[in-house]
mmCIF file with all atom_site columns, C-alpha atoms in Angstrom:
data_model
loop_
_atom_site.group_PDB
_atom_site.id
_atom_site.type_symbol
_atom_site.label_atom_id
_atom_site.label_alt_id
_atom_site.label_comp_id
_atom_site.label_asym_id
_atom_site.label_entity_id
_atom_site.label_seq_id
_atom_site.pdbx_PDB_ins_code
_atom_site.Cartn_x
_atom_site.Cartn_y
_atom_site.Cartn_z
_atom_site.occupancy
_atom_site.B_iso_or_equiv
_atom_site.pdbx_formal_charge
_atom_site.auth_seq_id
_atom_site.auth_comp_id
_atom_site.auth_asym_id
_atom_site.auth_atom_id
_atom_site.pdbx_PDB_model_num
ATOM 1   C CA . MET A 1 1   ? 0.000   0.000  0.000   1.00 45.00 ? 1   MET A CA 1
ATOM 2   C CA . GLY A 1 2   ? 2.975   2.322  0.120   1.00 66.00 ? 2   GLY A CA 1
ATOM 3   C CA . THR A 1 3   ? 4.300   4.709  2.695   1.00 89.00 ? 3   THR A CA 1
ATOM 4   C CA . SER A 1 4   ? 1.784   5.922  5.253   1.00 95.00 ? 4   SER A CA 1
ATOM 5   C CA . PRO A 1 5   ? 1.430   9.537  6.386   1.00 97.00 ? 5   PRO A CA 1
ATOM 6   C CA . GLU A 1 6   ? 3.166   8.594  9.641   1.00 96.00 ? 6   GLU A CA 1
ATOM 7   C CA . GLY A 1 7   ? 5.987   6.969  7.671   1.00 96.00 ? 7   GLY A CA 1
ATOM 8   C CA . LEU A 1 8   ? 6.510   10.097 5.578   1.00 97.00 ? 8   LEU A CA 1
ATOM 9   C CA . LEU A 1 9   ? 6.634   12.213 8.730   1.00 98.00 ? 9   LEU A CA 1
ATOM 10  C CA . HIS A 1 10  ? 9.203   9.826  10.198  1.00 97.00 ? 10  HIS A CA 1
ATOM 11  C CA . TYR A 1 11  ? 11.364  10.313 7.090   1.00 97.00 ? 11  TYR A CA 1
ATOM 12  C CA . ALA A 1 12  ? 10.866  14.082 7.380   1.00 98.00 ? 12  ALA A CA 1
ATOM 13  C CA . LYS A 1 13  ? 12.376  13.910 10.875  1.00 98.00 ? 13  LYS A CA 1
ATOM 14  C CA . GLU A 1 14  ? 15.291  11.805 9.642   1.00 98.00 ? 14  GLU A CA 1
ATOM 15  C CA . PHE A 1 15  ? 16.109  14.333 6.901   1.00 98.00 ? 15  PHE A CA 1
ATOM 16  C CA . MET A 1 16  ? 15.792  17.213 9.390   1.00 98.00 ? 16  MET A CA 1
ATOM 17  C CA . ASP A 1 17  ? 18.152  15.460 11.797  1.00 98.00 ? 17  ASP A CA 1
ATOM 18  C CA . ALA A 1 18  ? 20.647  14.818 8.982   1.00 98.00 ? 18  ALA A CA 1
ATOM 19  C CA . ALA A 1 19  ? 20.415  18.457 7.892   1.00 98.00 ? 19  ALA A CA 1
ATOM 20  C CA . ASN A 1 20  ? 21.309  19.591 11.390  1.00 98.00 ? 20  ASN A CA 1
ATOM 21  C CA . VAL A 1 21  ? 24.383  17.353 11.422  1.00 98.00 ? 21  VAL A CA 1
ATOM 22  C CA . VAL A 1 22  ? 25.824  19.076 8.343   1.00 98.00 ? 22  VAL A CA 1
ATOM 23  C CA . ALA A 1 23  ? 24.393  22.587 8.863   1.00 97.00 ? 23  ALA A CA 1
ATOM 24  C CA . ASP A 1 24  ? 27.686  24.118 9.991   1.00 95.00 ? 24  ASP A CA 1
ATOM 25  C CA . GLU A 1 25  ? 29.665  22.440 7.200   1.00 94.00 ? 25  GLU A CA 1
ATOM 26  C CA . SER A 1 26  ? 27.646  22.782 3.996   1.00 92.00 ? 26  SER A CA 1
ATOM 27  C CA . VAL A 1 27  ? 24.953  25.215 2.887   1.00 90.00 ? 27  VAL A CA 1
ATOM 28  C CA . MET A 1 28  ? 24.252  23.059 -0.156  1.00 92.00 ? 28  MET A CA 1
ATOM 29  C CA . ALA A 1 29  ? 23.805  19.803 1.756   1.00 95.00 ? 29  ALA A CA 1
ATOM 30  C CA . SER A 1 30  ? 21.954  21.259 4.736   1.00 96.00 ? 30  SER A CA 1
ATOM 31  C CA . HIS A 1 31  ? 19.454  23.198 2.638   1.00 96.00 ? 31  HIS A CA 1
ATOM 32  C CA . THR A 1 32  ? 18.857  20.244 0.313   1.00 96.00 ? 32  THR A CA 1
ATOM 33  C CA . LEU A 1 33  ? 18.175  17.996 3.293   1.00 98.00 ? 33  LEU A CA 1
ATOM 34  C CA . ILE A 1 34  ? 15.971  20.518 5.109   1.00 98.00 ? 34  ILE A CA 1
ATOM 35  C CA . GLY A 1 35  ? 14.068  21.152 1.880   1.00 98.00 ? 35  GLY A CA 1
ATOM 36  C CA . HIS A 1 36  ? 13.412  17.447 1.563   1.00 98.00 ? 36  HIS A CA 1
ATOM 37  C CA . SER A 1 37  ? 12.308  17.321 5.193   1.00 98.00 ? 37  SER A CA 1
ATOM 38  C CA . ILE A 1 38  ? 9.799   20.117 4.568   1.00 98.00 ? 38  ILE A CA 1
ATOM 39  C CA . GLU A 1 39  ? 8.627   18.414 1.381   1.00 98.00 ? 39  GLU A CA 1
ATOM 40  C CA . LEU A 1 40  ? 8.020   15.135 3.209   1.00 98.00 ? 40  LEU A CA 1
ATOM 41  C CA . GLY A 1 41  ? 6.288   16.894 6.113   1.00 98.00 ? 41  GLY A CA 1
ATOM 42  C CA . LEU A 1 42  ? 3.896   18.676 3.767   1.00 98.00 ? 42  LEU A CA 1
ATOM 43  C CA . LYS A 1 43  ? 3.295   15.478 1.797   1.00 98.00 ? 43  LYS A CA 1
ATOM 44  C CA . ALA A 1 44  ? 2.586   13.591 5.051   1.00 98.00 ? 44  ALA A CA 1
ATOM 45  C CA . PHE A 1 45  ? -0.127  16.126 5.852   1.00 98.00 ? 45  PHE A CA 1
ATOM 46  C CA . LEU A 1 46  ? -1.580  16.088 2.332   1.00 98.00 ? 46  LEU A CA 1
ATOM 47  C CA . LEU A 1 47  ? -1.576  12.280 2.303   1.00 97.00 ? 47  LEU A CA 1
ATOM 48  C CA . ALA A 1 48  ? -3.304  12.241 5.698   1.00 97.00 ? 48  ALA A CA 1
ATOM 49  C CA . LYS A 1 49  ? -5.927  14.555 4.223   1.00 97.00 ? 49  LYS A CA 1
ATOM 50  C CA . GLY A 1 50  ? -6.619  12.113 1.399   1.00 95.00 ? 50  GLY A CA 1
ATOM 51  C CA . ILE A 1 51  ? -4.485  13.228 -1.537  1.00 96.00 ? 51  ILE A CA 1
ATOM 52  C CA . PRO A 1 52  ? -3.088  10.019 -3.082  1.00 95.00 ? 52  PRO A CA 1
ATOM 53  C CA . MET A 1 53  ? 0.670   9.494  -3.099  1.00 94.00 ? 53  MET A CA 1
ATOM 54  C CA . GLU A 1 54  ? 0.623   8.877  -6.839  1.00 94.00 ? 54  GLU A CA 1
ATOM 55  C CA . GLN A 1 55  ? -0.690  12.421 -7.236  1.00 96.00 ? 55  GLN A CA 1
ATOM 56  C CA . LEU A 1 56  ? 1.816   13.895 -4.751  1.00 97.00 ? 56  LEU A CA 1
ATOM 57  C CA . LYS A 1 57  ? 4.791   12.458 -6.652  1.00 95.00 ? 57  LYS A CA 1
ATOM 58  C CA . PHE A 1 58  ? 4.220   14.563 -9.734  1.00 96.00 ? 58  PHE A CA 1
ATOM 59  C CA . LYS A 1 59  ? 3.494   18.136 -10.771 1.00 96.00 ? 59  LYS A CA 1
ATOM 60  C CA . PRO A 1 60  ? 1.927   20.280 -9.657  1.00 97.00 ? 60  PRO A CA 1
ATOM 61  C CA . TYR A 1 61  ? 3.039   18.873 -6.256  1.00 97.00 ? 61  TYR A CA 1
ATOM 62  C CA . GLY A 1 62  ? 6.344   17.121 -6.979  1.00 95.00 ? 62  GLY A CA 1
ATOM 63  C CA . HIS A 1 63  ? 9.089   19.117 -5.262  1.00 96.00 ? 63  HIS A CA 1
ATOM 64  C CA . ASP A 1 64  ? 7.232   22.450 -5.266  1.00 98.00 ? 64  ASP A CA 1
ATOM 65  C CA . LEU A 1 65  ? 7.148   23.489 -1.611  1.00 98.00 ? 65  LEU A CA 1
ATOM 66  C CA . GLY A 1 66  ? 5.100   26.590 -2.401  1.00 97.00 ? 66  GLY A CA 1
ATOM 67  C CA . TYR A 1 67  ? 2.396   24.650 -4.214  1.00 98.00 ? 67  TYR A CA 1
ATOM 68  C CA . MET A 1 68  ? 2.272   22.044 -1.445  1.00 98.00 ? 68  MET A CA 1
ATOM 69  C CA . LEU A 1 69  ? 2.065   24.724 1.237   1.00 98.00 ? 69  LEU A CA 1
ATOM 70  C CA . ASP A 1 70  ? -0.845  26.379 -0.593  1.00 98.00 ? 70  ASP A CA 1
ATOM 71  C CA . ALA A 1 71  ? -2.588  23.009 -0.987  1.00 98.00 ? 71  ALA A CA 1
ATOM 72  C CA . ALA A 1 72  ? -2.022  22.219 2.701   1.00 98.00 ? 72  ALA A CA 1
ATOM 73  C CA . ASP A 1 73  ? -3.337  25.648 3.702   1.00 98.00 ? 73  ASP A CA 1
ATOM 74  C CA . ALA A 1 74  ? -6.505  24.930 1.701   1.00 98.00 ? 74  ALA A CA 1
ATOM 75  C CA . LEU A 1 75  ? -6.887  21.741 3.769   1.00 98.00 ? 75  LEU A CA 1
ATOM 76  C CA . ASP A 1 76  ? -6.574  23.659 7.068   1.00 98.00 ? 76  ASP A CA 1
ATOM 77  C CA . LEU A 1 77  ? -2.877  23.135 7.846   1.00 98.00 ? 77  LEU A CA 1
ATOM 78  C CA . ASN A 1 78  ? -2.977  26.179 10.142  1.00 97.00 ? 78  ASN A CA 1
ATOM 79  C CA . SER A 1 79  ? -5.189  24.222 12.579  1.00 97.00 ? 79  SER A CA 1
ATOM 80  C CA . TYR A 1 80  ? -2.153  22.026 13.194  1.00 98.00 ? 80  TYR A CA 1
ATOM 81  C CA . VAL A 1 81  ? 0.891   24.177 12.397  1.00 97.00 ? 81  VAL A CA 1
ATOM 82  C CA . GLU A 1 82  ? 1.139   27.945 12.540  1.00 95.00 ? 82  GLU A CA 1
ATOM 83  C CA . PHE A 1 83  ? 3.711   29.687 10.398  1.00 97.00 ? 83  PHE A CA 1
ATOM 84  C CA . ALA A 1 84  ? 4.645   33.328 10.797  1.00 97.00 ? 84  ALA A CA 1
ATOM 85  C CA . ALA A 1 85  ? 5.274   35.540 7.782   1.00 97.00 ? 85  ALA A CA 1
ATOM 86  C CA . ASP A 1 86  ? 9.036   34.955 8.037   1.00 97.00 ? 86  ASP A CA 1
ATOM 87  C CA . HIS A 1 87  ? 8.491   31.186 7.872   1.00 98.00 ? 87  HIS A CA 1
ATOM 88  C CA . ARG A 1 88  ? 6.420   31.524 4.721   1.00 98.00 ? 88  ARG A CA 1
ATOM 89  C CA . THR A 1 89  ? 8.966   33.880 3.167   1.00 97.00 ? 89  THR A CA 1
ATOM 90  C CA . ALA A 1 90  ? 11.763  31.417 3.955   1.00 98.00 ? 90  ALA A CA 1
ATOM 91  C CA . ILE A 1 91  ? 9.798   28.558 2.366   1.00 98.00 ? 91  ILE A CA 1
ATOM 92  C CA . GLY A 1 92  ? 9.398   30.672 -0.780  1.00 97.00 ? 92  GLY A CA 1
ATOM 93  C CA . VAL A 1 93  ? 13.088  31.555 -0.938  1.00 96.00 ? 93  VAL A CA 1
ATOM 94  C CA . LEU A 1 94  ? 14.091  27.934 -0.336  1.00 97.00 ? 94  LEU A CA 1
ATOM 95  C CA . ASN A 1 95  ? 11.576  26.725 -2.907  1.00 97.00 ? 95  ASN A CA 1
ATOM 96  C CA . ASP A 1 96  ? 13.058  28.922 -5.639  1.00 94.00 ? 96  ASP A CA 1
ATOM 97  C CA . VAL A 1 97  ? 16.247  26.859 -5.469  1.00 93.00 ? 97  VAL A CA 1
ATOM 98  C CA . TYR A 1 98  ? 15.012  23.537 -4.045  1.00 95.00 ? 98  TYR A CA 1
ATOM 99  C CA . SER A 1 99  ? 12.145  22.908 -6.477  1.00 94.00 ? 99  SER A CA 1
ATOM 100 C CA . THR A 1 100 ? 14.493  23.184 -9.454  1.00 91.00 ? 100 THR A CA 1
ATOM 101 C CA . HIS A 1 101 ? 17.248  21.103 -7.807  1.00 90.00 ? 101 HIS A CA 1
ATOM 102 C CA . GLY A 1 102 ? 19.423  24.216 -7.732  1.00 87.00 ? 102 GLY A CA 1
ATOM 103 C CA . PHE A 1 103 ? 21.432  23.010 -4.754  1.00 87.00 ? 103 PHE A CA 1
ATOM 104 C CA . ARG A 1 104 ? 22.863  20.161 -6.818  1.00 85.00 ? 104 ARG A CA 1
ATOM 105 C CA . TYR A 1 105 ? 25.170  22.580 -8.625  1.00 81.00 ? 105 TYR A CA 1
ATOM 106 C CA . TYR A 1 106 ? 25.079  25.372 -6.081  1.00 78.00 ? 106 TYR A CA 1
ATOM 107 C CA . GLU A 1 107 ? 27.399  28.308 -6.615  1.00 80.00 ? 107 GLU A CA 1
ATOM 108 C CA . PRO A 1 108 ? 27.765  30.468 -3.506  1.00 78.00 ? 108 PRO A CA 1
ATOM 109 C CA . ASN A 1 109 ? 26.410  34.016 -3.649  1.00 80.00 ? 109 ASN A CA 1
ATOM 110 C CA . THR A 1 110 ? 24.459  33.398 -6.857  1.00 84.00 ? 110 THR A CA 1
ATOM 111 C CA . VAL A 1 111 ? 21.020  32.820 -5.316  1.00 84.00 ? 111 VAL A CA 1
ATOM 112 C CA . PRO A 1 112 ? 19.363  33.955 -2.099  1.00 89.00 ? 112 PRO A CA 1
ATOM 113 C CA . ILE A 1 113 ? 19.476  31.397 0.700   1.00 92.00 ? 113 ILE A CA 1
ATOM 114 C CA . PRO A 1 114 ? 16.928  31.492 3.527   1.00 95.00 ? 114 PRO A CA 1
ATOM 115 C CA . GLU A 1 115 ? 18.143  31.864 7.090   1.00 95.00 ? 115 GLU A CA 1
ATOM 116 C CA . TRP A 1 116 ? 18.969  28.432 8.496   1.00 97.00 ? 116 TRP A CA 1
ATOM 117 C CA . LYS A 1 117 ? 17.214  28.959 11.824  1.00 98.00 ? 117 LYS A CA 1
ATOM 118 C CA . THR A 1 118 ? 13.955  29.793 10.069  1.00 98.00 ? 118 THR A CA 1
ATOM 119 C CA . VAL A 1 119 ? 13.840  26.882 7.603   1.00 98.00 ? 119 VAL A CA 1
ATOM 120 C CA . ASN A 1 120 ? 14.939  24.486 10.336  1.00 98.00 ? 120 ASN A CA 1
ATOM 121 C CA . ASP A 1 121 ? 12.089  25.784 12.496  1.00 98.00 ? 121 ASP A CA 1
ATOM 122 C CA . VAL A 1 122 ? 9.634   25.166 9.630   1.00 98.00 ? 122 VAL A CA 1
ATOM 123 C CA . ALA A 1 123 ? 10.752  21.534 9.379   1.00 98.00 ? 123 ALA A CA 1
ATOM 124 C CA . ASP A 1 124 ? 10.676  21.092 13.159  1.00 98.00 ? 124 ASP A CA 1
ATOM 125 C CA . ARG A 1 125 ? 7.156   22.517 13.431  1.00 98.00 ? 125 ARG A CA 1
ATOM 126 C CA . LEU A 1 126 ? 5.909   20.133 10.751  1.00 98.00 ? 126 LEU A CA 1
ATOM 127 C CA . VAL A 1 127 ? 7.555   17.115 12.394  1.00 98.00 ? 127 VAL A CA 1
ATOM 128 C CA . GLN A 1 128 ? 6.369   17.985 15.900  1.00 98.00 ? 128 GLN A CA 1
ATOM 129 C CA . ARG A 1 129 ? 2.854   19.222 15.208  1.00 98.00 ? 129 ARG A CA 1
ATOM 130 C CA . LEU A 1 130 ? 1.707   16.771 12.548  1.00 98.00 ? 130 LEU A CA 1
ATOM 131 C CA . ARG A 1 131 ? 2.345   13.645 14.625  1.00 97.00 ? 131 ARG A CA 1
ATOM 132 C CA . GLU A 1 132 ? -1.222  13.213 15.802  1.00 97.00 ? 132 GLU A CA 1
ATOM 133 C CA . ILE A 1 133 ? -2.949  13.666 12.442  1.00 97.00 ? 133 ILE A CA 1
ATOM 134 C CA . THR A 1 134 ? -0.471  11.417 10.625  1.00 97.00 ? 134 THR A CA 1
ATOM 135 C CA . GLN A 1 135 ? -0.709  8.720  13.312  1.00 96.00 ? 135 GLN A CA 1
ATOM 136 C CA . GLU A 1 136 ? -4.495  8.799  13.177  1.00 96.00 ? 136 GLU A CA 1
ATOM 137 C CA . ALA A 1 137 ? -4.577  8.640  9.377   1.00 95.00 ? 137 ALA A CA 1
ATOM 138 C CA . SER A 1 138 ? -2.062  5.777  9.416   1.00 94.00 ? 138 SER A CA 1
ATOM 139 C CA . ARG A 1 139 ? -4.110  3.589  11.770  1.00 92.00 ? 139 ARG A CA 1
ATOM 140 C CA . THR A 1 140 ? -6.284  2.507  8.873   1.00 86.00 ? 140 THR A CA 1
ATOM 141 C CA . TRP A 1 141 ? -3.577  2.783  6.214   1.00 78.00 ? 141 TRP A CA 1
ATOM 142 C CA . ASN A 1 142 ? -2.829  -0.913 5.660   1.00 67.00 ? 142 ASN A CA 1
ATOM 143 C CA . GLN A 1 143 ? -6.190  -2.328 6.629   1.00 56.00 ? 143 GLN A CA 1
ATOM 144 C CA . GLU A 1 144 ? -8.029  -4.298 3.986   1.00 47.00 ? 144 GLU A CA 1
ATOM 145 C CA . PRO A 1 145 ? -11.645 -3.291 3.326   1.00 46.00 ? 145 PRO A CA 1
ATOM 146 C CA . ALA A 1 146 ? -14.175 -5.505 5.130   1.00 43.00 ? 146 ALA A CA 1
#
């Protein structure tokens, strides 16, 4: 049946933890990892809200953090996770590079990079505050219909 919402959130935490390990050493690696953590956190929420994984894998969702955030907002994300304006701005700045895989061939000082503390806080909020909804949605994830 594929990865459950809870499973995706678990992976989001693993990528966030890995990003924090390398944060002081590599902007490219840390921002790629934190971007993937945010992507997985948003996808965990969207999956929990009923959007099929096959749909989440491709455009318009894919790796577009901005699109996923808008879709999650439309499904009442703010009842679970509140983001301040600076969080949303940081997601947008990160998305400009992350969604196009720009960190793969990153050249310093050529693109704006969001403040680490802010994007890390976005990932942490998703991981911490989406536990309950993803656990609840996952309870019936692998059950066969009666």
